[in-house]
Amino acid sequence: MLKLTRPLLKKLSLSWVSLAGLSLASLSYADGYHYPLQTVTKFLATPAGELSALQMAWTYGADETKLLLEGKDLSPDKKEATLKKLGQAMLDDLFIVGYYSELSVDGEPTLLNKVTDYQVNLATDNSLTLDFKLALKTAIKPNGKKVALRLVDPDGVANVVYSSPQKITLDAALAKMCSSPTLSEEVISLPNDHKPTVPTVHISC
């Protein structure tokens, strides 16, 4: 995961806003500003049972969705294209910070590919969900290994949240060889005085 300096994050915020009209990143440096990011994760395997990807669903609340969609054309004939463009802009930004995802196997960091498979859905309650597949660069045989997924925004603005351990699942192939996921949390202190609660998913295979 890339470590970003404060000036680069400021530049990224301006780039994000100018590219997609997004407002969340521009609030990064407002004192104490943060927002919850409701998360669902499914661990995926190849037909051979190798850990290959994470299927993620991140849901932004109504207030954040309002900022994300400000000025966007959501007329019936434009809505699909608008949401697709928005999702790409969000993922381009998230790529710089490793999609907030630190995946490790037996304590060793695992490299992840750039996301190409995604969709964006706008719900009737005015929440927005970014659903995407985060693939490993190389599929891993998990047998006898411990897998951990730590989710953290390096600036502490987004607080990644699992509402319950049931929001974390394994596909059928992994479920046969691995334990049910467990969830731990820790509060960390960041240089900008944000103190997010960071979740880590643990799986033993």
mmCIF file of N, CA and C in Angstrom, residues 8 12 20-21 39 50 58 82 88 101 112 115 117 135 144-145 150 153 163 189 192 195:
data_model
loop_
_atom_site.group_PDB
_atom_site.id
_atom_site.type_symbol
_atom_site.label_atom_id
_atom_site.label_comp_id
_atom_site.label_asym_id
_atom_site.label_seq_id
_atom_site.Cartn_x
_atom_site.Cartn_y
_atom_site.Cartn_z
ATOM 1 N N LEU A 8 0.737 15.428 -1.158
ATOM 2 C CA LEU A 8 0.234 14.610 -2.251
ATOM 3 C C LEU A 8 -1.242 14.319 -2.076
ATOM 4 N N LEU A 12 -4.170 15.115 -4.571
ATOM 5 C CA LEU A 12 -5.103 14.072 -4.971
ATOM 6 C C LEU A 12 -6.532 14.535 -4.766
ATOM 7 N N ALA A 20 -14.092 14.351 -11.233
ATOM 8 C CA ALA A 20 -15.434 13.773 -11.145
ATOM 9 C C ALA A 20 -16.432 14.653 -10.413
ATOM 10 N N GLY A 21 -15.998 15.793 -9.959
ATOM 11 C CA GLY A 21 -16.900 16.645 -9.205
ATOM 12 C C GLY A 21 -17.151 16.095 -7.816
ATOM 13 N N THR A 39 -19.417 -1.895 4.917
ATOM 14 C CA THR A 39 -18.654 -2.808 4.066
ATOM 15 C C THR A 39 -19.167 -4.243 4.138
ATOM 16 N N GLU A 50 -7.817 -21.948 -4.900
ATOM 17 C CA GLU A 50 -6.826 -20.946 -4.537
ATOM 18 C C GLU A 50 -7.512 -19.599 -4.277
ATOM 19 N N TRP A 58 -19.113 -1.474 -0.871
ATOM 20 C CA TRP A 58 -18.969 -0.348 0.043
ATOM 21 C C TRP A 58 -20.168 0.563 -0.133
ATOM 22 N N THR A 82 -23.676 7.929 -16.022
ATOM 23 C CA THR A 82 -23.192 8.817 -14.967
ATOM 24 C C THR A 82 -22.625 8.016 -13.804
ATOM 25 N N GLN A 88 -15.759 4.783 -11.793
ATOM 26 C CA GLN A 88 -14.385 4.741 -12.284
ATOM 27 C C GLN A 88 -13.533 5.809 -11.611
ATOM 28 N N SER A 101 -7.109 -1.442 1.490
ATOM 29 C CA SER A 101 -7.070 -2.880 1.775
ATOM 30 C C SER A 101 -5.645 -3.383 1.925
ATOM 31 N N LEU A 112 -2.196 -6.694 -4.913
ATOM 32 C CA LEU A 112 -3.529 -6.685 -5.493
ATOM 33 C C LEU A 112 -3.518 -5.972 -6.840
ATOM 34 N N VAL A 115 -8.486 -2.492 -9.999
ATOM 35 C CA VAL A 115 -9.858 -2.941 -10.213
ATOM 36 C C VAL A 115 -10.340 -2.575 -11.617
ATOM 37 N N ASP A 117 -13.401 -4.597 -12.666
ATOM 38 C CA ASP A 117 -14.748 -5.178 -12.606
ATOM 39 C C ASP A 117 -15.513 -4.502 -11.467
ATOM 40 N N ALA A 135 -8.851 -8.270 -7.196
ATOM 41 C CA ALA A 135 -8.163 -9.533 -7.489
ATOM 42 C C ALA A 135 -6.717 -9.517 -7.007
ATOM 43 N N GLY A 144 -3.316 -24.478 5.238
ATOM 44 C CA GLY A 144 -2.362 -24.357 6.336
ATOM 45 C C GLY A 144 -1.885 -22.944 6.596
ATOM 46 N N LYS A 145 -2.556 -21.950 6.009
ATOM 47 C CA LYS A 145 -2.107 -20.564 6.142
ATOM 48 C C LYS A 145 -3.138 -19.718 6.889
ATOM 49 N N ARG A 150 -6.896 -6.214 6.538
ATOM 50 C CA ARG A 150 -7.018 -5.005 7.354
ATOM 51 C C ARG A 150 -7.498 -3.871 6.456
ATOM 52 N N ASP A 153 -8.364 3.619 5.925
ATOM 53 C CA ASP A 153 -8.078 4.822 5.154
ATOM 54 C C ASP A 153 -6.850 5.466 5.789
ATOM 55 N N SER A 163 -20.964 -4.078 9.835
ATOM 56 C CA SER A 163 -22.031 -3.985 10.829
ATOM 57 C C SER A 163 -22.144 -5.259 11.664
ATOM 58 N N SER A 189 -4.005 5.867 16.114
ATOM 59 C CA SER A 189 -3.815 7.316 16.102
ATOM 60 C C SER A 189 -3.012 7.703 14.872
ATOM 61 N N ASN A 192 -2.690 13.195 11.722
ATOM 62 C CA ASN A 192 -3.637 14.309 11.630
ATOM 63 C C ASN A 192 -4.623 14.331 12.796
ATOM 64 N N LYS A 195 -8.560 9.313 14.871
ATOM 65 C CA LYS A 195 -8.385 8.051 15.583
ATOM 66 C C LYS A 195 -9.450 7.060 15.124
#
